[in-house]
PDB file of C-alpha atoms in Angstrom:
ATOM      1  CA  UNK A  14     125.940   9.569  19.145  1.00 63.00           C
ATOM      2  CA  UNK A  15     125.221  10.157  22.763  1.00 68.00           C
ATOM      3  CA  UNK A  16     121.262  10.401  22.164  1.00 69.00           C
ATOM      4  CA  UNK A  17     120.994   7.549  19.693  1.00 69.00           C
ATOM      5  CA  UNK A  18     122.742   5.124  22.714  1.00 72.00           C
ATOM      6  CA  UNK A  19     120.016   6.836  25.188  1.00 75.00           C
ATOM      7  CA  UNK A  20     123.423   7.975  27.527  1.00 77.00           C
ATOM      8  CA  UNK A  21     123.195  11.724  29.273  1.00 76.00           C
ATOM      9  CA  UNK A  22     125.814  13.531  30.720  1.00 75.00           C
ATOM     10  CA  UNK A  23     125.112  12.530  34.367  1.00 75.00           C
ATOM     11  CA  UNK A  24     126.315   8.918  32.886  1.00 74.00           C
ATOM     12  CA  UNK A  25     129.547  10.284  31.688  1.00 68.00           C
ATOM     13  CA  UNK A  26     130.624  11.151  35.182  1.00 75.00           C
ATOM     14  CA  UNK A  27     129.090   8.238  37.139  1.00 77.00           C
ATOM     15  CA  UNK A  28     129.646   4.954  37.476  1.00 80.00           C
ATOM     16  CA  UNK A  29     126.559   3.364  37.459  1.00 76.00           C
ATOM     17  CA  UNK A  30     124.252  -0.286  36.238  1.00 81.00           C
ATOM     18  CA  UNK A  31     121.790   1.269  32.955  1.00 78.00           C
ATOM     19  CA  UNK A  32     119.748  -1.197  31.196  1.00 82.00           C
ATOM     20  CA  UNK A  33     119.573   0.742  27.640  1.00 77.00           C
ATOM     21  CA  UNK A  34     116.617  -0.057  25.055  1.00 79.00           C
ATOM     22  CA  UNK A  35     119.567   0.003  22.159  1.00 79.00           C
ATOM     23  CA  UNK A  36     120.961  -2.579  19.852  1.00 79.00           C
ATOM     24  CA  UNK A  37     124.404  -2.230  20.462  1.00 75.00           C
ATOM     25  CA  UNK A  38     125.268  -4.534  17.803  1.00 72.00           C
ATOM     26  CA  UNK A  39     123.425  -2.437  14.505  1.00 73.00           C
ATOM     27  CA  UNK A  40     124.879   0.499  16.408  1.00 74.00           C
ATOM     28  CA  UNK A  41     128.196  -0.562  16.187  1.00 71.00           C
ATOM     29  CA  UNK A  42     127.487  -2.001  12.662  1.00 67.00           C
ATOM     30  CA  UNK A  43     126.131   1.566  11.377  1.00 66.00           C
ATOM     31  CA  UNK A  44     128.531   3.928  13.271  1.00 67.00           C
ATOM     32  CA  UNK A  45     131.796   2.339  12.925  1.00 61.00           C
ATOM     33  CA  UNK A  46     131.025   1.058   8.620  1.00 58.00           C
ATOM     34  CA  UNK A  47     131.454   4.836   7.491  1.00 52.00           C
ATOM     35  CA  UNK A  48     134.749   4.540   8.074  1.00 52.00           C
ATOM     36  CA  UNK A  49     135.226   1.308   5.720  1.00 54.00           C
ATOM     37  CA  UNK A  50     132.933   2.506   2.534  1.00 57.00           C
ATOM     38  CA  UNK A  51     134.274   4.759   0.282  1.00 68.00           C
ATOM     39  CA  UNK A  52     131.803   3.799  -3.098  1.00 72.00           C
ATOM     40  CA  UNK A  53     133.485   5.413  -6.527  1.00 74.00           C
ATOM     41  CA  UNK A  54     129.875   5.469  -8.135  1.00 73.00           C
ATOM     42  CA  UNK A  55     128.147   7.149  -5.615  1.00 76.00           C
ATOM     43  CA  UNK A  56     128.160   9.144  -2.851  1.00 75.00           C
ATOM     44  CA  UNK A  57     127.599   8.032   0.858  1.00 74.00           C
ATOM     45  CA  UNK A  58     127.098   9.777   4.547  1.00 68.00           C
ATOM     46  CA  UNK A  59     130.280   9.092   6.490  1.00 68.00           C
ATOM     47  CA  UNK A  60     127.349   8.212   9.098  1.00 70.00           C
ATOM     48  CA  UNK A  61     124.689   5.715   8.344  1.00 71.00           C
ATOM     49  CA  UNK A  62     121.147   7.913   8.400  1.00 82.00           C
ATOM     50  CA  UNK A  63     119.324   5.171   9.624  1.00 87.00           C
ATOM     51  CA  UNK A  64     115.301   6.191   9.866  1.00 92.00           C
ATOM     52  CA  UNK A  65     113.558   3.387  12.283  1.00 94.00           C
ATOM     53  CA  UNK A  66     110.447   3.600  10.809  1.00 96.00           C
ATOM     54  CA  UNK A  67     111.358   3.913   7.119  1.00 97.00           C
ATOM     55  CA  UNK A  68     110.828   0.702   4.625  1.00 98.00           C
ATOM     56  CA  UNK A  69     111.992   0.481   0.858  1.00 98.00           C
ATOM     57  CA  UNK A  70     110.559  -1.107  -1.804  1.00 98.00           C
ATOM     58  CA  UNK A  71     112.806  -2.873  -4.431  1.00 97.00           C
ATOM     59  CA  UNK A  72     111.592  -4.142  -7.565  1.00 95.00           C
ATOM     60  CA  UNK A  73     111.061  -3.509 -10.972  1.00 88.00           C
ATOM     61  CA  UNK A  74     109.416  -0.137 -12.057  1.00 78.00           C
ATOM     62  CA  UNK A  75     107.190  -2.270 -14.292  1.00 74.00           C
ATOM     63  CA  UNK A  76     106.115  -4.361 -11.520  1.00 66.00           C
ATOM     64  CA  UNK A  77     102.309  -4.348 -10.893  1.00 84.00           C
ATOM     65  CA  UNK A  78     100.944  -1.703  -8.702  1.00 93.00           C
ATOM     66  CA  UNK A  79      98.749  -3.997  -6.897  1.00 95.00           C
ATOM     67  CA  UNK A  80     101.957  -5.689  -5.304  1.00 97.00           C
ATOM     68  CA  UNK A  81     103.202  -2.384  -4.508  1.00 96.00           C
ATOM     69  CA  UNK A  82     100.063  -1.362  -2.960  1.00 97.00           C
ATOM     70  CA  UNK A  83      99.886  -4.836  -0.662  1.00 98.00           C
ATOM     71  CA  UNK A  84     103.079  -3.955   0.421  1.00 98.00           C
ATOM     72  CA  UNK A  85     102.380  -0.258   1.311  1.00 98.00           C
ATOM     73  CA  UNK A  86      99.181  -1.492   3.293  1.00 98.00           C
ATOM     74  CA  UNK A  87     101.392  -3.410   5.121  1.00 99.00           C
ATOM     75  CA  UNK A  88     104.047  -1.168   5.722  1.00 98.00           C
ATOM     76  CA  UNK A  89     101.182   1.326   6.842  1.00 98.00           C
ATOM     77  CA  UNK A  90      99.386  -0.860   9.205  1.00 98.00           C
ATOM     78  CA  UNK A  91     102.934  -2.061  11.032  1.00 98.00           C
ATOM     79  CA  UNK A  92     103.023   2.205  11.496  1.00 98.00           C
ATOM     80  CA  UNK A  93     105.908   2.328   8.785  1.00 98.00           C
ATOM     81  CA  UNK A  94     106.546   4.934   5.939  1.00 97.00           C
ATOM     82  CA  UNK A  95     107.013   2.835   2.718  1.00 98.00           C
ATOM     83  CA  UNK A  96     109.106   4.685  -0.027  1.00 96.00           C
ATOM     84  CA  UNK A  97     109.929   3.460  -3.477  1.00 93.00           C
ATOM     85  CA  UNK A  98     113.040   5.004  -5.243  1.00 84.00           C
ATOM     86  CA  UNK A  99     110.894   5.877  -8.158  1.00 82.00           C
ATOM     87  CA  UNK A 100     108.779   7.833  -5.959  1.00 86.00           C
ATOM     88  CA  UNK A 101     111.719  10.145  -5.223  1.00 85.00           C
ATOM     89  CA  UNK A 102     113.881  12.646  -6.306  1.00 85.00           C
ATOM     90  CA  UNK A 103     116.233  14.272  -3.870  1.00 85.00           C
ATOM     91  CA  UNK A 104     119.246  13.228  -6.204  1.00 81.00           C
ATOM     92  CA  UNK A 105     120.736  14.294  -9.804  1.00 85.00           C
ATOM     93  CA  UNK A 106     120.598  10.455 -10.911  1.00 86.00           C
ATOM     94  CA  UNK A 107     118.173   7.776  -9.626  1.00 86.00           C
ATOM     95  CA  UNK A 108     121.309   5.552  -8.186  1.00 89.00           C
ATOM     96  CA  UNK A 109     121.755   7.828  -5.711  1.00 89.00           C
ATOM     97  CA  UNK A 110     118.165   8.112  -4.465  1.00 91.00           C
ATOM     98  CA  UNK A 111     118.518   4.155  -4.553  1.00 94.00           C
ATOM     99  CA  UNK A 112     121.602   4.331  -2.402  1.00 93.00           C
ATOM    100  CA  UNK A 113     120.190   7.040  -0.222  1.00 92.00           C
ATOM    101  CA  UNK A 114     116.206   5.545   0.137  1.00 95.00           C
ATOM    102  CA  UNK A 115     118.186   2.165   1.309  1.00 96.00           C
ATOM    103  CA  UNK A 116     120.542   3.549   3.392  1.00 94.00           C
ATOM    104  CA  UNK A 117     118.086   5.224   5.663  1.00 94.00           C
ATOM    105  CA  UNK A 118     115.819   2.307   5.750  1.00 97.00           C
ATOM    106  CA  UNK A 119     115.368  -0.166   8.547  1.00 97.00           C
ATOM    107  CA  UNK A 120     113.617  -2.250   6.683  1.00 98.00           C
ATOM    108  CA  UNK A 121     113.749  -3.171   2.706  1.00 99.00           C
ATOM    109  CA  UNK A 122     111.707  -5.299   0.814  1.00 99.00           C
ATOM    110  CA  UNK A 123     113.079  -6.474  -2.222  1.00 98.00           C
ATOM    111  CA  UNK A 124     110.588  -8.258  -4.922  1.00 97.00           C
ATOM    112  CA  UNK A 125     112.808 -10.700  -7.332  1.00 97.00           C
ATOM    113  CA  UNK A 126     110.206 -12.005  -9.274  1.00 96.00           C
ATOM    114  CA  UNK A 127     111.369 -11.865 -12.773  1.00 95.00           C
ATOM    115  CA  UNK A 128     115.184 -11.682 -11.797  1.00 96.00           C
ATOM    116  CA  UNK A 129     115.617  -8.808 -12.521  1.00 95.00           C
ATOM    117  CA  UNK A 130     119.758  -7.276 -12.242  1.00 96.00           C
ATOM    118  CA  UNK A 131     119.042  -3.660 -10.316  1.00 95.00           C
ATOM    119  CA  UNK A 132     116.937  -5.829  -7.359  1.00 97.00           C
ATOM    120  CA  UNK A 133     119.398  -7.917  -7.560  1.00 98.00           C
ATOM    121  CA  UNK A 134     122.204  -5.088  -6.678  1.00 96.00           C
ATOM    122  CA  UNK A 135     119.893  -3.417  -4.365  1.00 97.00           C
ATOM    123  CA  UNK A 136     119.585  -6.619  -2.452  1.00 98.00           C
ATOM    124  CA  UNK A 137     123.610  -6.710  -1.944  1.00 96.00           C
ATOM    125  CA  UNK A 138     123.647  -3.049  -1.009  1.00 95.00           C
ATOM    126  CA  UNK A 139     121.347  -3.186   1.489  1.00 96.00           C
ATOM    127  CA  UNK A 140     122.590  -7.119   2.887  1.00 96.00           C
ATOM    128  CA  UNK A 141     126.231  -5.151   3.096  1.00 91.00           C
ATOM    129  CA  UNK A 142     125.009  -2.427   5.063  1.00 90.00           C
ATOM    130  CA  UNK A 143     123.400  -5.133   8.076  1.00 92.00           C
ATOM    131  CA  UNK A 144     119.720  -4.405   6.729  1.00 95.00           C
ATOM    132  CA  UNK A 145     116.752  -6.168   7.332  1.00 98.00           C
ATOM    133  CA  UNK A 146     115.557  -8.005   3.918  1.00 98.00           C
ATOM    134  CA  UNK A 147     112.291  -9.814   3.209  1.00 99.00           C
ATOM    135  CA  UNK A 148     113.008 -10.955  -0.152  1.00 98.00           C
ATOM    136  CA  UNK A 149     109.563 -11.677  -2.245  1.00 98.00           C
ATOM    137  CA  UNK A 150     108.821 -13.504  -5.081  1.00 97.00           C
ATOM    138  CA  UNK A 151     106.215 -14.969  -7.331  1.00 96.00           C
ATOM    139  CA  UNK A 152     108.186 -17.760  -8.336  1.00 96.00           C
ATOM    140  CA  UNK A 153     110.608 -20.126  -6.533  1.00 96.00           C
ATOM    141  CA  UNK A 154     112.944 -20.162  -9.515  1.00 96.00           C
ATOM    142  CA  UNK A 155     113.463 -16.365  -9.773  1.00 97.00           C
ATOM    143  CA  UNK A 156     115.548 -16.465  -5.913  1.00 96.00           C
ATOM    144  CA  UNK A 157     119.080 -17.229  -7.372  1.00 94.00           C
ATOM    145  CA  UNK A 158     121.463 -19.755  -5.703  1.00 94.00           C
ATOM    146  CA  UNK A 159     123.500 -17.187  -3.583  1.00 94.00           C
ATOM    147  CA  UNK A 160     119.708 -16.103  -2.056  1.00 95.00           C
ATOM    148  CA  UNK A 161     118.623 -19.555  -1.655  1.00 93.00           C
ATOM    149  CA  UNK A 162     119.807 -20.215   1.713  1.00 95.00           C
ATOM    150  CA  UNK A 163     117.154 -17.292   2.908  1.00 96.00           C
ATOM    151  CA  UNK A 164     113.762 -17.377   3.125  1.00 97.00           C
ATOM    152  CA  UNK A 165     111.138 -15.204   1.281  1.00 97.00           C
ATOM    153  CA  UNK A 166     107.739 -15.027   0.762  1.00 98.00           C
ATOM    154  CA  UNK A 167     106.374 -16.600  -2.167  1.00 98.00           C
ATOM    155  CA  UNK A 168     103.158 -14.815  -3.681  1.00 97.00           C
ATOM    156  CA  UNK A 169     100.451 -15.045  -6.445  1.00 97.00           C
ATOM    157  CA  UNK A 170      99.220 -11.829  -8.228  1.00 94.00           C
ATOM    158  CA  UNK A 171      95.807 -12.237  -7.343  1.00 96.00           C
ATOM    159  CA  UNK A 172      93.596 -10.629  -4.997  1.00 97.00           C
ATOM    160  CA  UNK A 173      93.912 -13.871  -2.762  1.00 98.00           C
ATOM    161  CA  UNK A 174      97.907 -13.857  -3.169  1.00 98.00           C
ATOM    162  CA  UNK A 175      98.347 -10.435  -2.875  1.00 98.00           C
ATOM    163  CA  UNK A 176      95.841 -10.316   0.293  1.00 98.00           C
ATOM    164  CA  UNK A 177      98.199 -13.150   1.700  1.00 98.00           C
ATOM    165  CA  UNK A 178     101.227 -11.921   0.955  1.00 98.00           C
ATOM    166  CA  UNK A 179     100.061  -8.596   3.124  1.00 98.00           C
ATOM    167  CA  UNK A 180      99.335 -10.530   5.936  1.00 99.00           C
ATOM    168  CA  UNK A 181     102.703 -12.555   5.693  1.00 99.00           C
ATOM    169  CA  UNK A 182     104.520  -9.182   5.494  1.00 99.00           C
ATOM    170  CA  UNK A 183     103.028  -7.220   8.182  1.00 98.00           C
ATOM    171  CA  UNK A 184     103.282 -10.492  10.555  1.00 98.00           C
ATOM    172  CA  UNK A 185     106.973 -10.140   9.285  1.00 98.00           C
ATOM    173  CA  UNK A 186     107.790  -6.286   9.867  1.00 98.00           C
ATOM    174  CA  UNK A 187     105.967  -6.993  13.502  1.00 98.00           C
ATOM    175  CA  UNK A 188     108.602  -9.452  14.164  1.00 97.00           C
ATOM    176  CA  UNK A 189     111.668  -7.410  12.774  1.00 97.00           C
ATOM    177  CA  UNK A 190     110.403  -4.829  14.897  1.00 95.00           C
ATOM    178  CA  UNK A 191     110.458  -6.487  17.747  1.00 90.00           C
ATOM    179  CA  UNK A 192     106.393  -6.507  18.386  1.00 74.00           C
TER     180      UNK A 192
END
């Protein structure tokens, strides 16, 4: 805990004015939740595992591969590993890969074009555990009412949409990343 707040142990037995580079807010938010989550249907850390450059990709496994690709070139050029649960198997069952992948991530990207129920899940685990979402979508229609309030980027599957919706989501991860 002492490293991740940037504190030594000079600090411990001084008193002293340090400027930190930490948010002590997500901090507080990841350290102090693993003693409020006890899931039944899967298993959790007691510590968040947070990875700062790690993004997660939500969406359907059928989803095209050219979305998934815009959004890895994006991920990429914002310096960012981009992981997709599908992609992975540290786990017994793909649910906990799911839980796992998004509970590491600092950022996840959740695609909820065709409404589809697991997103949909994914996008209230990872809203619970103070992640940053960029919800996605091809159409306006597929963002249900209790998303609505949030924005999201809206994208065409074509080489102009998809070429957009890069550019939109590395501007994005720049700004959630503070640069």
């Amino acid at each position: 805990m002492r490293s991740r707040l940037g504190i030594n142990d000079y600090e411990f037995s001084r008193t002293h004015w340090a400027v930190k580079d930490v948010d002590l807010f997500r901090f507080m938010l990841t350290e102090l939740r693993g003693s409020r989550r006890h899931p039944r249907i899967f298993q959790l850390p007691e510590t968040a595992t947070l990875v700062n450059d790690q993004l997660s990709v939500m969406m359907p496994f059928a989803n095209s591969a050219l979305v998934l690709a815009a959004i890895q070139r994006a991920a990429g050029s914002a310096g960012m590993r981009c992981d997709r649960a599908d992609d992975i198997w540290d786990h017994q069952t793909v649910m906990e890969d799911v839980v796992a992948l998004i509970d590491r991530s600092a950022i996840v990207v959740c695609d909820c074009t065709g409404r589809n129920a697991n997103v949909f899940y994914e996008i209230g685990l990872a809203h619970a555990w103070g992640k940053e979402v960029i919800l996605i979508t091809q159409n306006q229609a597929d963002i249900p009412f209790d998303l609505a309030h949030l924005r999201y980027l809206h994208y065409h599957p074509n080489n102009e949409g998809l070429a957009t919706l890069e550019a939109q989501l590395l501007a994005r991860i720049r700004t959630l990343r503070g640069g």
